[in-house]
Short mmCIF file of N, CA and C in Angstrom, two decimals:
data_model
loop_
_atom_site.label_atom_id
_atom_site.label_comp_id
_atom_site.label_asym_id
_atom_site.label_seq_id
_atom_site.Cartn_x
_atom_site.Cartn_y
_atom_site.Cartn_z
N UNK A 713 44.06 0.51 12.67
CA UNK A 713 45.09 1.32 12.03
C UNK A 713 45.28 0.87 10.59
N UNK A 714 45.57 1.70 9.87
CA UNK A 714 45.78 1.97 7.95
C UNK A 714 46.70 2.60 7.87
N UNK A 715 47.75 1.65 7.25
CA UNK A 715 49.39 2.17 6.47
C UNK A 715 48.54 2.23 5.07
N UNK A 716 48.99 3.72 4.48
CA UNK A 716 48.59 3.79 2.73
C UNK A 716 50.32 4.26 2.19
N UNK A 717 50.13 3.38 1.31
CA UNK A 717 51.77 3.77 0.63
C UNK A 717 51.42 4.02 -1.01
N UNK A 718 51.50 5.23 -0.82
CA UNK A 718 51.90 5.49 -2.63
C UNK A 718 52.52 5.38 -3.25
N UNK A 719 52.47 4.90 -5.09
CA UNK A 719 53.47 5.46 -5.95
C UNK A 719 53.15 5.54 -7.21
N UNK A 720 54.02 5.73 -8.06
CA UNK A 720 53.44 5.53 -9.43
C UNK A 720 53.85 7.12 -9.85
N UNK A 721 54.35 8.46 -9.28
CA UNK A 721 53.95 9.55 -9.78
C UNK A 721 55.28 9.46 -9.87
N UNK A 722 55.65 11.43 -10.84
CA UNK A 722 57.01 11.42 -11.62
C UNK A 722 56.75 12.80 -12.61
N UNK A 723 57.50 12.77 -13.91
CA UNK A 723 57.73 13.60 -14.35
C UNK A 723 56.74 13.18 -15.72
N UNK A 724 56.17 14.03 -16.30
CA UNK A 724 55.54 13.64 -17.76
C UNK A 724 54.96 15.15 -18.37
N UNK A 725 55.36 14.82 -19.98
CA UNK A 725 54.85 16.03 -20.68
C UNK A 725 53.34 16.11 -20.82
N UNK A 726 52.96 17.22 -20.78
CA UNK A 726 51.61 17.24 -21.26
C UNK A 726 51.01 16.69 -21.86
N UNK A 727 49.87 16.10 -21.72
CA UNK A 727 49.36 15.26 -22.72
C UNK A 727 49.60 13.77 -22.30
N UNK A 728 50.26 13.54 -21.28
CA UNK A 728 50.42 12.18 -21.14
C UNK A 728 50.02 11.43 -19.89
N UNK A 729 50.56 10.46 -19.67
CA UNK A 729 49.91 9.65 -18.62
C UNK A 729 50.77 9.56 -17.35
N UNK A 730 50.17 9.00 -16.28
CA UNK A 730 50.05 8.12 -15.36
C UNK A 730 49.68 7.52 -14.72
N UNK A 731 49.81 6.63 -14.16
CA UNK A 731 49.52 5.50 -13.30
C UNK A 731 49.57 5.29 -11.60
N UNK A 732 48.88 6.17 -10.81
CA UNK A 732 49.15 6.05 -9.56
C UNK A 732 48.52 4.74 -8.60
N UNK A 733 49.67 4.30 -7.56
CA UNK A 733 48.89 3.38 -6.91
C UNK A 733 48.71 3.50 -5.08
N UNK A 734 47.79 3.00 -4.55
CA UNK A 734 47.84 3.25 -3.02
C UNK A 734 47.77 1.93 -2.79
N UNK A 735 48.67 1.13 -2.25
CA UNK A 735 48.47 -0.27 -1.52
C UNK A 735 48.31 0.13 0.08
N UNK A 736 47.16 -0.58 0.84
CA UNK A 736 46.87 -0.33 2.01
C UNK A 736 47.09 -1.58 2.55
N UNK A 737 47.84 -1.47 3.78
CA UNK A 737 47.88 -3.04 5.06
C UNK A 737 47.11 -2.13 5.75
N UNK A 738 46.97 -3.41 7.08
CA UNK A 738 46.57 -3.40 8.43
C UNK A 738 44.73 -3.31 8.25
N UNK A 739 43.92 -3.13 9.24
CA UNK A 739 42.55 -2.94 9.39
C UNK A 739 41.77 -2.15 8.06
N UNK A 740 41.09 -2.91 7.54
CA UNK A 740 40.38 -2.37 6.10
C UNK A 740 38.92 -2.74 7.04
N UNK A 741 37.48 -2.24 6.57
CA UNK A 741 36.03 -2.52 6.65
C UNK A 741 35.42 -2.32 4.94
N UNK A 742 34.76 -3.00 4.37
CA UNK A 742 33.93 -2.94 3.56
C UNK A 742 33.56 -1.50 3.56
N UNK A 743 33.39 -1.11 4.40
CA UNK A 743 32.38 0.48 4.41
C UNK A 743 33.79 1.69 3.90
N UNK A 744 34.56 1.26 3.93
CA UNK A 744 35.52 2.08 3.88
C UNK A 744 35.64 3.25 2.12
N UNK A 745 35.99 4.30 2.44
CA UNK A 745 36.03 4.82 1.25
C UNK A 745 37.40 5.54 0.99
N UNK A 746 37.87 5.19 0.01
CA UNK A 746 39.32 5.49 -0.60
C UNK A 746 39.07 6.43 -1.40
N UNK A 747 39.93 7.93 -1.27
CA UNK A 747 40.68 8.77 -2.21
C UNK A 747 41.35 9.17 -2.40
N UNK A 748 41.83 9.72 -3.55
CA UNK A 748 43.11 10.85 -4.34
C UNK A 748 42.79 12.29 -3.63
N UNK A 749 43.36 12.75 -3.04
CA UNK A 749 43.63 13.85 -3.17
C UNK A 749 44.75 14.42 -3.99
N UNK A 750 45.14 15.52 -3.90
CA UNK A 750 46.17 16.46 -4.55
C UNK A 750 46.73 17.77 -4.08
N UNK A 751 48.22 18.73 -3.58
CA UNK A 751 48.20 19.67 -3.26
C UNK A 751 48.90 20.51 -3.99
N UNK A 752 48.64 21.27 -4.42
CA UNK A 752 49.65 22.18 -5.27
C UNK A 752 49.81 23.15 -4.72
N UNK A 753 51.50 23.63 -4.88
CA UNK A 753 51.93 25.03 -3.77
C UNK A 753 51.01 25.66 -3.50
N UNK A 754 50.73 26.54 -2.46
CA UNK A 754 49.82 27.57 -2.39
C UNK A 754 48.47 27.28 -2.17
N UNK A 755 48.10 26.15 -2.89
CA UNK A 755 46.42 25.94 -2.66
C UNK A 755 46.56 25.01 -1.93
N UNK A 756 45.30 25.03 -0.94
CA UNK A 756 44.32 24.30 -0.48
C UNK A 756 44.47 22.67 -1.00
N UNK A 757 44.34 21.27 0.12
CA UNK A 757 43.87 20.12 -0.42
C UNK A 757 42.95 19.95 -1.01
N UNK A 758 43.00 19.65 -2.75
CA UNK A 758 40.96 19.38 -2.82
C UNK A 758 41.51 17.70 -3.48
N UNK A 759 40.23 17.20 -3.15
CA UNK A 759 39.70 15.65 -3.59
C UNK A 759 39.44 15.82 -4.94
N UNK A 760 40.66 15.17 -5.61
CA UNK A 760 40.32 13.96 -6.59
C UNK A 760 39.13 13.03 -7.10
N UNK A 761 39.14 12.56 -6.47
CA UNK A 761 38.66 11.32 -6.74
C UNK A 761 38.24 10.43 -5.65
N UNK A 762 37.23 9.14 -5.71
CA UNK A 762 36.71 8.84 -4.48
C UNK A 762 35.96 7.70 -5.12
N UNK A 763 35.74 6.69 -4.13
CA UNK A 763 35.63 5.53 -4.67
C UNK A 763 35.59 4.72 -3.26
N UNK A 764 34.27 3.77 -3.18
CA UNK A 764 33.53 3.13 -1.94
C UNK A 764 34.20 1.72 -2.21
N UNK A 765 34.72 1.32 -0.84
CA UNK A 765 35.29 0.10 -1.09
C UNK A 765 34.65 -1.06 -1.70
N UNK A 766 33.58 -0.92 -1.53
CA UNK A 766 32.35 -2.29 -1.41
C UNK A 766 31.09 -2.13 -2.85
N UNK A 767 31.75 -1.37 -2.95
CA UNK A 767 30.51 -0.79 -3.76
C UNK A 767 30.75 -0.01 -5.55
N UNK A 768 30.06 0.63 -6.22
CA UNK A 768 30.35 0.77 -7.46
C UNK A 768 30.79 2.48 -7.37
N UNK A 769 30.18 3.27 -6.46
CA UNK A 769 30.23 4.61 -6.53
C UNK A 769 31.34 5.79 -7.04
N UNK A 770 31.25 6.10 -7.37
CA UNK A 770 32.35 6.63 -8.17
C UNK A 770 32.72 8.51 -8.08
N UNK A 771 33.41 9.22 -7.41
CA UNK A 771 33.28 10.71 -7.67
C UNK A 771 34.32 11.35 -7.84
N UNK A 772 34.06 12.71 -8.84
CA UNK A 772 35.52 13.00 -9.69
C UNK A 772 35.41 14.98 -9.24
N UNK A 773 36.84 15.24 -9.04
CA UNK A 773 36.82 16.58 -9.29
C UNK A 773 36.33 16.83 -10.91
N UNK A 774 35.69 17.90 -10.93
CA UNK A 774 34.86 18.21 -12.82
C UNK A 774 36.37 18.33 -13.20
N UNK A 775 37.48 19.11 -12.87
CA UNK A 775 38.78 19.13 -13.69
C UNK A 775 39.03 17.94 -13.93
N UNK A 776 39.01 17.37 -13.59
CA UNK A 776 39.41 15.74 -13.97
C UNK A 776 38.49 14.75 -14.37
N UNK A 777 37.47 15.03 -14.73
CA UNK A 777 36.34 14.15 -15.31
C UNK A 777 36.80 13.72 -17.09
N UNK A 778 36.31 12.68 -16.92
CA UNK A 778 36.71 12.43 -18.14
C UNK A 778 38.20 12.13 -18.72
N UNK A 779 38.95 12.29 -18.02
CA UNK A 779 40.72 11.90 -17.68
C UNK A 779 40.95 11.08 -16.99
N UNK A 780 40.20 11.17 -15.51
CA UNK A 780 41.22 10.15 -14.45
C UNK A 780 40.26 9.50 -14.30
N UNK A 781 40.96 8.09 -14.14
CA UNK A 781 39.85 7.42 -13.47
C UNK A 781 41.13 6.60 -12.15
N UNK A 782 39.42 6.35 -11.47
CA UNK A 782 39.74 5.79 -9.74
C UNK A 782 39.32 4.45 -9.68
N UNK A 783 39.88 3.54 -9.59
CA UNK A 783 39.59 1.81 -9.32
C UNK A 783 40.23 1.34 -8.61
N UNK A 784 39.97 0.05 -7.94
CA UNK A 784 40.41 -0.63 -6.86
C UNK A 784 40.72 -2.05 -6.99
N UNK A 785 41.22 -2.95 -6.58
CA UNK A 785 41.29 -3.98 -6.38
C UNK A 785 41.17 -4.62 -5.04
N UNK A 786 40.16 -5.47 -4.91
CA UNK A 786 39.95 -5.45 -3.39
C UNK A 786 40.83 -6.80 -2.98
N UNK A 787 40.87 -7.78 -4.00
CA UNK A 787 42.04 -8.51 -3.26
C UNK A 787 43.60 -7.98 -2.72
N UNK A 788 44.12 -6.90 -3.51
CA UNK A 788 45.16 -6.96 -3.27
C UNK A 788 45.18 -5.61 -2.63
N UNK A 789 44.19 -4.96 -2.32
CA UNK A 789 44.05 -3.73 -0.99
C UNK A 789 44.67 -2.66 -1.81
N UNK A 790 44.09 -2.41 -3.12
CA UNK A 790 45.03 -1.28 -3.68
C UNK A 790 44.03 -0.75 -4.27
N UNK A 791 44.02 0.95 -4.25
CA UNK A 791 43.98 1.77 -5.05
C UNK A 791 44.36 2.72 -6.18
N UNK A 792 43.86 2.49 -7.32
CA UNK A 792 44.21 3.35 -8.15
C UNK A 792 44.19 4.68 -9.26
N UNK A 793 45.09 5.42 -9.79
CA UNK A 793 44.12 6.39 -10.66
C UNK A 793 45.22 6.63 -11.63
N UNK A 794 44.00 6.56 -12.62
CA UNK A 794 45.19 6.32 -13.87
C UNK A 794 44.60 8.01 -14.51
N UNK A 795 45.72 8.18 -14.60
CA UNK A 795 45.56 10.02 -14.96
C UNK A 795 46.16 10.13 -16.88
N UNK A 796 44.95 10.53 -17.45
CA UNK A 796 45.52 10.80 -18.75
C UNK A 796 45.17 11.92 -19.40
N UNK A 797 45.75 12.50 -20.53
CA UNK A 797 45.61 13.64 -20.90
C UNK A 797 46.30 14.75 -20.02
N UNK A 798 47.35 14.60 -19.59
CA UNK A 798 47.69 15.35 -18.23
C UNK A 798 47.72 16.92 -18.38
N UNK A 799 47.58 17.58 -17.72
CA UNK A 799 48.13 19.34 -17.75
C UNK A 799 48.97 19.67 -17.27
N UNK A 800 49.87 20.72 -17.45
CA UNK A 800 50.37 21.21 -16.16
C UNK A 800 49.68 21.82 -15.26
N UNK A 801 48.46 22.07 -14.83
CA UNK A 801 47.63 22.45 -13.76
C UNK A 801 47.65 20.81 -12.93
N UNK A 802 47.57 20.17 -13.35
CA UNK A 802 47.77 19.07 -12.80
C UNK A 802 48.52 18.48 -11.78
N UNK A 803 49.87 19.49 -11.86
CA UNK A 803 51.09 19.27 -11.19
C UNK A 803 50.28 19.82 -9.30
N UNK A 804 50.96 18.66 -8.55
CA UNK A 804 50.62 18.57 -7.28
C UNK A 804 51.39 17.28 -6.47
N UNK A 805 51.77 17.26 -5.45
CA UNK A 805 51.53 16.03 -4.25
C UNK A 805 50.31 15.27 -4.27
N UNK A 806 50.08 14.13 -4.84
CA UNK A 806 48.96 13.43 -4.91
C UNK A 806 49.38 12.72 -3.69
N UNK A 807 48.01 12.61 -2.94
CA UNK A 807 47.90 11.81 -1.85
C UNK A 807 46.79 11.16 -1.67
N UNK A 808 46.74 9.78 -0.78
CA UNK A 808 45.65 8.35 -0.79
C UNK A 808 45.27 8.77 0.65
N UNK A 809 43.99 8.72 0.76
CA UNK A 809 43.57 8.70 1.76
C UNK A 809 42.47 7.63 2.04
N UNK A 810 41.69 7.33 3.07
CA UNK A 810 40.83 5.78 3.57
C UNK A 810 40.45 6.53 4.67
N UNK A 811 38.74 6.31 4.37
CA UNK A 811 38.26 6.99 5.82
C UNK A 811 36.94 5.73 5.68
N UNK A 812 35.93 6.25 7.19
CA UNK A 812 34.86 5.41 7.11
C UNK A 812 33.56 6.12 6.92
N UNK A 813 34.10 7.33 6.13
CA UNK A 813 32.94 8.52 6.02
C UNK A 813 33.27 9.42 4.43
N UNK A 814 32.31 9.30 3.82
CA UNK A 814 32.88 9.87 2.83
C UNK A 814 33.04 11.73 2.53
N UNK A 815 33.26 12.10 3.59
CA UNK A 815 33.74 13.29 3.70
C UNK A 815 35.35 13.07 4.16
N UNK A 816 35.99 12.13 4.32
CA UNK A 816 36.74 11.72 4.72
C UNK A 816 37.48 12.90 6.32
N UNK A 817 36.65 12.45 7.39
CA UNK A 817 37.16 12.82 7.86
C UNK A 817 38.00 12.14 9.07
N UNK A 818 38.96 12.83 9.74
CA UNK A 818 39.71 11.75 10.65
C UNK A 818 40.03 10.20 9.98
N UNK A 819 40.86 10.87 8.42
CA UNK A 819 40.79 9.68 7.34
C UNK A 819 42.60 9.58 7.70
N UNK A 820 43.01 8.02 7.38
CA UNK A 820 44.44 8.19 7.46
C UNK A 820 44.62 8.43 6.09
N UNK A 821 45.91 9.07 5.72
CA UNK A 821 47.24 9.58 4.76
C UNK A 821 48.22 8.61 4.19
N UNK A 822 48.46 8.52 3.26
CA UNK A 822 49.44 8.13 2.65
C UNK A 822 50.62 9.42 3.12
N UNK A 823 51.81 9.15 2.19
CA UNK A 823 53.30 10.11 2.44
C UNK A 823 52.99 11.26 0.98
N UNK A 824 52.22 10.76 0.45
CA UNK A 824 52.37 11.43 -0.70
C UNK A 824 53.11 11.14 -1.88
N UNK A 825 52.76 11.37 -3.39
CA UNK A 825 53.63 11.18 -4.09
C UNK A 825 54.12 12.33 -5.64
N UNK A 826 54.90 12.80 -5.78
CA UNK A 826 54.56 14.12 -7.12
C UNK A 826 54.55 14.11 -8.25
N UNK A 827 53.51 13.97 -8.71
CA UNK A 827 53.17 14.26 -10.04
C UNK A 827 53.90 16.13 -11.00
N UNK A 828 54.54 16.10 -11.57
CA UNK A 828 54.83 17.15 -12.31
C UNK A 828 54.68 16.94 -13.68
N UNK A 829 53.75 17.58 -14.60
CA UNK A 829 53.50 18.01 -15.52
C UNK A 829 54.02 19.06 -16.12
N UNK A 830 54.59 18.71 -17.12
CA UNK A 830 55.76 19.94 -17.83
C UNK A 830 55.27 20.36 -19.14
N UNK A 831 55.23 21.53 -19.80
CA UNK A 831 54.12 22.10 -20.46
C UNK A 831 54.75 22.11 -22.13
#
């Protein structure tokens, strides 16, 4: 079992930053792969961002290439994504997810956290 707890999200004008974090307890594996997702009213969950526990691999929604980036710290079981240049398309429920497949499926959830971008 994987508790993911988010935070870091909030209110910011366009153009600016943040700093999201996922600290994970309980059962971690090397093989494990951590991501951002995001939901904004109406649409569909799509993936963020993605990032292999053990390893260098790195994958970005193209909207967010070149803006966010996804890093980890493996001592202290945390994930992160530092979001800059923000939009208001941006605005969503960002959520951490940890699976052992990188399609993440049957991956546990964080609670979520909201990012709003104000234009």
């Amino acid at each position: 079992q994987v508790q993911l707890v988010e935070s870091g999200g909030g209110l910011v004008q366009a153009g600016g930053s943040l700093r999201l974090s996922c600290a994970a307890s309980g059962r971690t594996f090397a093989g494990d792969y951590r991501g951002w997702f995001r939901q904004a009213p109406g649409k569909e969950r799509e993936l963020v961002a993605s990032i292999q526990w053990s390893g260098f691999n790195t994958l970005y929604l193209d909207s967010v290439k070149g803006r966010f980036t996804i890093s980890r710290d493996n001592a202290k079981n945390t994930v992160y994504l530092e979001m800059n240049r923000l939009k208001p398309e941006d605005t969503a429920v960002y959520y951490c997810a940890a699976s052992r497949n990188d399609r993440y499926v049957n991956a546990y959830w964080g609670q979520g956290t909201q990012v709003t971008v104000s234009s």
